[in-house]
PDB file of C-alpha atoms in Angstrom:
ATOM      1  CA  MET A 365      12.077  -3.517  -0.585  1.00 45.00           C
ATOM      2  CA  ASN A 366      12.238  -2.563   3.038  1.00 47.00           C
ATOM      3  CA  ILE A 367       8.672  -1.473   4.424  1.00 52.00           C
ATOM      4  CA  ASP A 368       7.604  -1.843   7.669  1.00 49.00           C
ATOM      5  CA  PHE A 369       3.853  -2.628   8.630  1.00 51.00           C
ATOM      6  CA  ALA A 370       2.068  -1.936  11.813  1.00 56.00           C
ATOM      7  CA  ALA A 371      -1.542  -2.569  12.428  1.00 59.00           C
ATOM      8  CA  ALA A 372      -1.430  -0.392  15.825  1.00 55.00           C
ATOM      9  CA  PRO A 373       0.411   2.136  17.345  1.00 54.00           C
ATOM     10  CA  GLU A 374       1.903   0.323  19.929  1.00 49.00           C
ATOM     11  CA  ALA A 375       2.720  -3.228  18.051  1.00 55.00           C
ATOM     12  CA  ALA A 376       6.338  -3.264  16.740  1.00 54.00           C
ATOM     13  CA  PRO A 377       6.290  -2.604  13.118  1.00 59.00           C
ATOM     14  CA  LEU A 378       6.760  -5.939  10.621  1.00 62.00           C
ATOM     15  CA  GLU A 379       9.113  -6.167   7.701  1.00 65.00           C
ATOM     16  CA  ILE A 380       6.902  -6.372   4.316  1.00 71.00           C
ATOM     17  CA  ILE A 381       8.831  -9.249   1.997  1.00 70.00           C
ATOM     18  CA  ASP A 382       6.510  -9.349  -1.174  1.00 74.00           C
ATOM     19  CA  LEU A 383       3.293  -7.696  -2.790  1.00 75.00           C
ATOM     20  CA  GLN A 384       0.775  -9.726  -4.654  1.00 76.00           C
ATOM     21  CA  VAL A 385      -2.121  -8.407  -6.834  1.00 81.00           C
ATOM     22  CA  THR A 386      -4.358 -11.109  -8.650  1.00 79.00           C
ATOM     23  CA  THR A 387      -7.784 -10.768 -10.111  1.00 80.00           C
ATOM     24  CA  LYS A 388     -11.028 -11.571  -8.959  1.00 77.00           C
ATOM     25  CA  ARG A 389     -14.578 -11.424 -10.487  1.00 72.00           C
ATOM     26  CA  LEU A 390     -17.201 -10.576  -8.553  1.00 70.00           C
ATOM     27  CA  ALA A 391     -20.875  -9.747 -10.122  1.00 71.00           C
ATOM     28  CA  ASP A 392     -19.378  -9.410 -13.105  1.00 72.00           C
ATOM     29  CA  LYS A 393     -16.834  -6.579 -12.397  1.00 75.00           C
ATOM     30  CA  SER A 394     -13.023  -7.653 -12.417  1.00 75.00           C
ATOM     31  CA  LEU A 395     -11.605  -6.508  -9.017  1.00 82.00           C
ATOM     32  CA  LEU A 396      -8.289  -6.826  -7.955  1.00 80.00           C
ATOM     33  CA  SER A 397      -6.460  -8.283  -4.359  1.00 81.00           C
ATOM     34  CA  VAL A 398      -3.332  -7.000  -2.880  1.00 79.00           C
ATOM     35  CA  HIS A 399      -1.612  -8.545  -0.660  1.00 76.00           C
ATOM     36  CA  PHE A 400       1.060  -7.832   1.920  1.00 75.00           C
ATOM     37  CA  PHE A 401       3.278 -10.794   2.736  1.00 77.00           C
ATOM     38  CA  PHE A 402       5.566 -10.385   5.766  1.00 74.00           C
ATOM     39  CA  ARG A 403       6.978 -12.519   8.309  1.00 69.00           C
ATOM     40  CA  LYS A 404       6.437 -12.930  12.152  1.00 67.00           C
ATOM     41  CA  ASP A 405       7.705 -15.378  14.725  1.00 67.00           C
ATOM     42  CA  ARG A 406       9.399 -17.150  11.620  1.00 66.00           C
ATOM     43  CA  LYS A 407       5.846 -17.674   9.732  1.00 68.00           C
ATOM     44  CA  ASP A 408       5.098 -16.083   6.848  1.00 69.00           C
ATOM     45  CA  ARG A 409       1.687 -13.972   6.912  1.00 73.00           C
ATOM     46  CA  ARG A 410      -0.250 -11.626   4.713  1.00 72.00           C
ATOM     47  CA  TYR A 411      -2.269  -8.764   5.003  1.00 72.00           C
ATOM     48  CA  GLN A 412      -5.300  -8.357   2.308  1.00 74.00           C
ATOM     49  CA  MET A 413      -6.184  -5.162   1.185  1.00 76.00           C
ATOM     50  CA  PRO A 414      -9.828  -4.416   0.810  1.00 79.00           C
ATOM     51  CA  PRO A 415     -10.778  -5.495  -3.432  1.00 81.00           C
ATOM     52  CA  LEU A 416      -9.685  -2.704  -5.575  1.00 81.00           C
ATOM     53  CA  SER A 417     -11.006  -1.884  -8.950  1.00 84.00           C
ATOM     54  CA  TRP A 418      -8.961  -1.222 -12.006  1.00 81.00           C
ATOM     55  CA  PHE A 419      -9.230   2.558 -11.277  1.00 87.00           C
ATOM     56  CA  ASP A 420      -8.279   1.943  -7.545  1.00 87.00           C
ATOM     57  CA  ALA A 421      -5.256   0.257  -8.077  1.00 85.00           C
ATOM     58  CA  GLY A 422      -3.982   3.171 -10.971  1.00 84.00           C
ATOM     59  CA  GLN A 423      -4.620   5.887  -8.358  1.00 89.00           C
ATOM     60  CA  PHE A 424      -2.985   3.419  -5.718  1.00 85.00           C
ATOM     61  CA  GLN A 425       0.080   3.419  -8.037  1.00 83.00           C
ATOM     62  CA  ARG A 426       0.185   6.963  -8.795  1.00 87.00           C
ATOM     63  CA  PHE A 427      -0.304   7.352  -4.935  1.00 88.00           C
ATOM     64  CA  SER A 428       2.959   5.892  -4.497  1.00 85.00           C
ATOM     65  CA  GLU A 429       5.064   7.659  -7.186  1.00 84.00           C
ATOM     66  CA  GLU A 430       3.658  10.683  -5.956  1.00 87.00           C
ATOM     67  CA  LEU A 431       4.829   9.819  -2.417  1.00 84.00           C
ATOM     68  CA  ALA A 432       8.506   8.574  -3.675  1.00 82.00           C
ATOM     69  CA  ALA A 433       8.878  11.896  -5.347  1.00 82.00           C
ATOM     70  CA  ALA A 434       7.644  14.045  -2.360  1.00 81.00           C
ATOM     71  CA  ASN A 435       9.475  16.622   0.118  1.00 78.00           C
ATOM     72  CA  TYR A 436       9.266  18.034   3.382  1.00 74.00           C
ATOM     73  CA  PRO A 437       6.380  19.246   4.502  1.00 75.00           C
ATOM     74  CA  ASP A 438       4.386  17.690   1.723  1.00 79.00           C
ATOM     75  CA  THR A 439       1.249  15.410   2.517  1.00 86.00           C
ATOM     76  CA  VAL A 440      -0.038  13.527  -0.529  1.00 90.00           C
ATOM     77  CA  GLN A 441      -3.467  11.716  -0.130  1.00 92.00           C
ATOM     78  CA  VAL A 442      -5.960   9.858  -2.371  1.00 93.00           C
ATOM     79  CA  ASP A 443      -9.378   8.292  -1.566  1.00 92.00           C
ATOM     80  CA  LEU A 444      -9.907   4.801  -3.131  1.00 89.00           C
ATOM     81  CA  VAL A 445     -13.364   5.194  -3.410  1.00 89.00           C
ATOM     82  CA  ASP A 446     -14.738   2.064  -4.971  1.00 85.00           C
ATOM     83  CA  ALA A 447     -12.819   0.309  -2.139  1.00 84.00           C
ATOM     84  CA  GLY A 448     -13.739   2.654   0.492  1.00 89.00           C
ATOM     85  CA  ILE A 449      -9.707   3.340   1.358  1.00 88.00           C
ATOM     86  CA  ARG A 450      -8.236   6.573   2.365  1.00 91.00           C
ATOM     87  CA  LEU A 451      -4.444   6.544   1.569  1.00 90.00           C
ATOM     88  CA  THR A 452      -2.373   9.617   3.541  1.00 92.00           C
ATOM     89  CA  GLY A 453       1.045   9.766   2.910  1.00 89.00           C
ATOM     90  CA  TYR A 454       3.555  12.001   5.139  1.00 86.00           C
ATOM     91  CA  VAL A 455       7.622  12.794   4.642  1.00 83.00           C
ATOM     92  CA  ARG A 456       8.651  11.962   8.151  1.00 71.00           C
ATOM     93  CA  ARG A 457      12.291  12.953   9.488  1.00 64.00           C
ATOM     94  CA  LEU A 458      14.654  10.122  10.128  1.00 57.00           C
ATOM     95  CA  ALA A 459      18.111  10.493  11.717  1.00 55.00           C
ATOM     96  CA  GLY A 460      17.485  14.798  11.801  1.00 55.00           C
ATOM     97  CA  ARG A 461      17.281  14.557   7.841  1.00 52.00           C
ATOM     98  CA  TRP A 462      14.019  15.115   6.167  1.00 49.00           C
ATOM     99  CA  ASN A 463      12.861  13.394   2.891  1.00 53.00           C
ATOM    100  CA  ALA A 464      14.551   9.932   4.433  1.00 63.00           C
ATOM    101  CA  GLY A 465      11.379   8.509   5.498  1.00 78.00           C
ATOM    102  CA  ARG A 466       7.694   8.182   4.476  1.00 80.00           C
ATOM    103  CA  THR A 467       4.765   7.232   6.418  1.00 81.00           C
ATOM    104  CA  ILE A 468       1.612   5.782   4.881  1.00 82.00           C
ATOM    105  CA  GLN A 469      -1.596   5.752   6.785  1.00 85.00           C
ATOM    106  CA  VAL A 470      -4.327   2.950   5.350  1.00 85.00           C
ATOM    107  CA  GLU A 471      -7.905   3.595   6.777  1.00 88.00           C
ATOM    108  CA  PRO A 472     -11.450   3.183   5.831  1.00 88.00           C
ATOM    109  CA  LEU A 473     -13.539   5.774   4.351  1.00 90.00           C
ATOM    110  CA  PRO A 474     -16.335   6.225   6.429  1.00 90.00           C
ATOM    111  CA  THR A 475     -18.847   5.715   3.649  1.00 86.00           C
ATOM    112  CA  ALA A 476     -17.031   1.658   3.160  1.00 81.00           C
ATOM    113  CA  GLU A 477     -18.543  -0.859   2.864  1.00 81.00           C
ATOM    114  CA  ASN A 478     -16.036  -3.100   4.314  1.00 77.00           C
ATOM    115  CA  GLN A 479     -14.423  -1.205   7.451  1.00 80.00           C
ATOM    116  CA  PHE A 480     -11.146  -2.666   8.511  1.00 76.00           C
ATOM    117  CA  LYS A 481      -8.780  -1.796  11.196  1.00 79.00           C
ATOM    118  CA  PRO A 482      -6.850   1.175  10.130  1.00 83.00           C
ATOM    119  CA  PHE A 483      -2.626   0.225   9.446  1.00 79.00           C
ATOM    120  CA  SER A 484       0.362   2.024   9.031  1.00 78.00           C
ATOM    121  CA  LEU A 485       3.221   1.464   6.548  1.00 78.00           C
ATOM    122  CA  TYR A 486       6.667   2.885   6.848  1.00 77.00           C
ATOM    123  CA  ALA A 487       9.723   3.160   4.675  1.00 78.00           C
ATOM    124  CA  SER A 488      12.364   5.343   2.917  1.00 75.00           C
ATOM    125  CA  HIS A 489      11.606   7.255   0.060  1.00 71.00           C
ATOM    126  CA  ASN A 490      13.774   4.519  -2.453  1.00 75.00           C
ATOM    127  CA  ASP A 491      11.699   1.893  -0.934  1.00 76.00           C
ATOM    128  CA  VAL A 492       8.597   3.786  -1.754  1.00 77.00           C
ATOM    129  CA  LYS A 493      10.113   3.902  -4.922  1.00 78.00           C
ATOM    130  CA  THR A 494      10.723   0.242  -5.360  1.00 78.00           C
ATOM    131  CA  HIS A 495       7.167  -0.340  -4.192  1.00 71.00           C
ATOM    132  CA  ALA A 496       5.924   1.409  -6.673  1.00 77.00           C
ATOM    133  CA  GLN A 497       7.518   0.142  -9.603  1.00 78.00           C
ATOM    134  CA  LYS A 498       6.640  -3.387  -8.153  1.00 78.00           C
ATOM    135  CA  LEU A 499       3.150  -2.755  -8.091  1.00 78.00           C
ATOM    136  CA  TYR A 500       3.251  -1.342 -11.808  1.00 80.00           C
ATOM    137  CA  SER A 501       4.573  -4.530 -12.780  1.00 79.00           C
ATOM    138  CA  ARG A 502       2.341  -6.678 -11.115  1.00 80.00           C
ATOM    139  CA  LEU A 503      -0.308  -4.612 -12.067  1.00 79.00           C
ATOM    140  CA  TRP A 504       0.821  -5.157 -15.856  1.00 82.00           C
ATOM    141  CA  GLU A 505       1.336  -8.875 -15.404  1.00 80.00           C
ATOM    142  CA  VAL A 506      -2.484  -9.229 -14.376  1.00 80.00           C
ATOM    143  CA  PHE A 507      -3.646  -6.909 -17.028  1.00 79.00           C
ATOM    144  CA  THR A 508      -1.601  -8.496 -19.975  1.00 78.00           C
ATOM    145  CA  ARG A 509      -2.904 -12.379 -18.054  1.00 77.00           C
ATOM    146  CA  GLY A 510      -6.435 -11.199 -18.365  1.00 61.00           C
TER     147      GLY A 510
END
């Protein structure tokens, strides 16, 4: 999976090396934590998305599948209302070819309880497809463990 993470437009993208999904309980609710692991300056780092409900996690996974299958000029967007996140995916042009790359903007909804700094993810359609499959597997593992 070769997905790049950039927290600011002027910052160099960082390659995401893995994805982790865990559960946590808050006020009698089961929420999911999604962590992106990346390497910076020879150190492993991680970025945690705001907690997701199971419904939001399913929408996130479906969004990834739709973006992987999208063609230019398609835009895929979903609001994860419980988490206060808006995901917008664009097909971008790489090396003179459409459909080669994807950009995902992750930003807080204006009504979000937890405001965070927007960030972008950059990947090929194959890497987005791989991410969607990995996310599905990780969600299934968490679901079956309880």
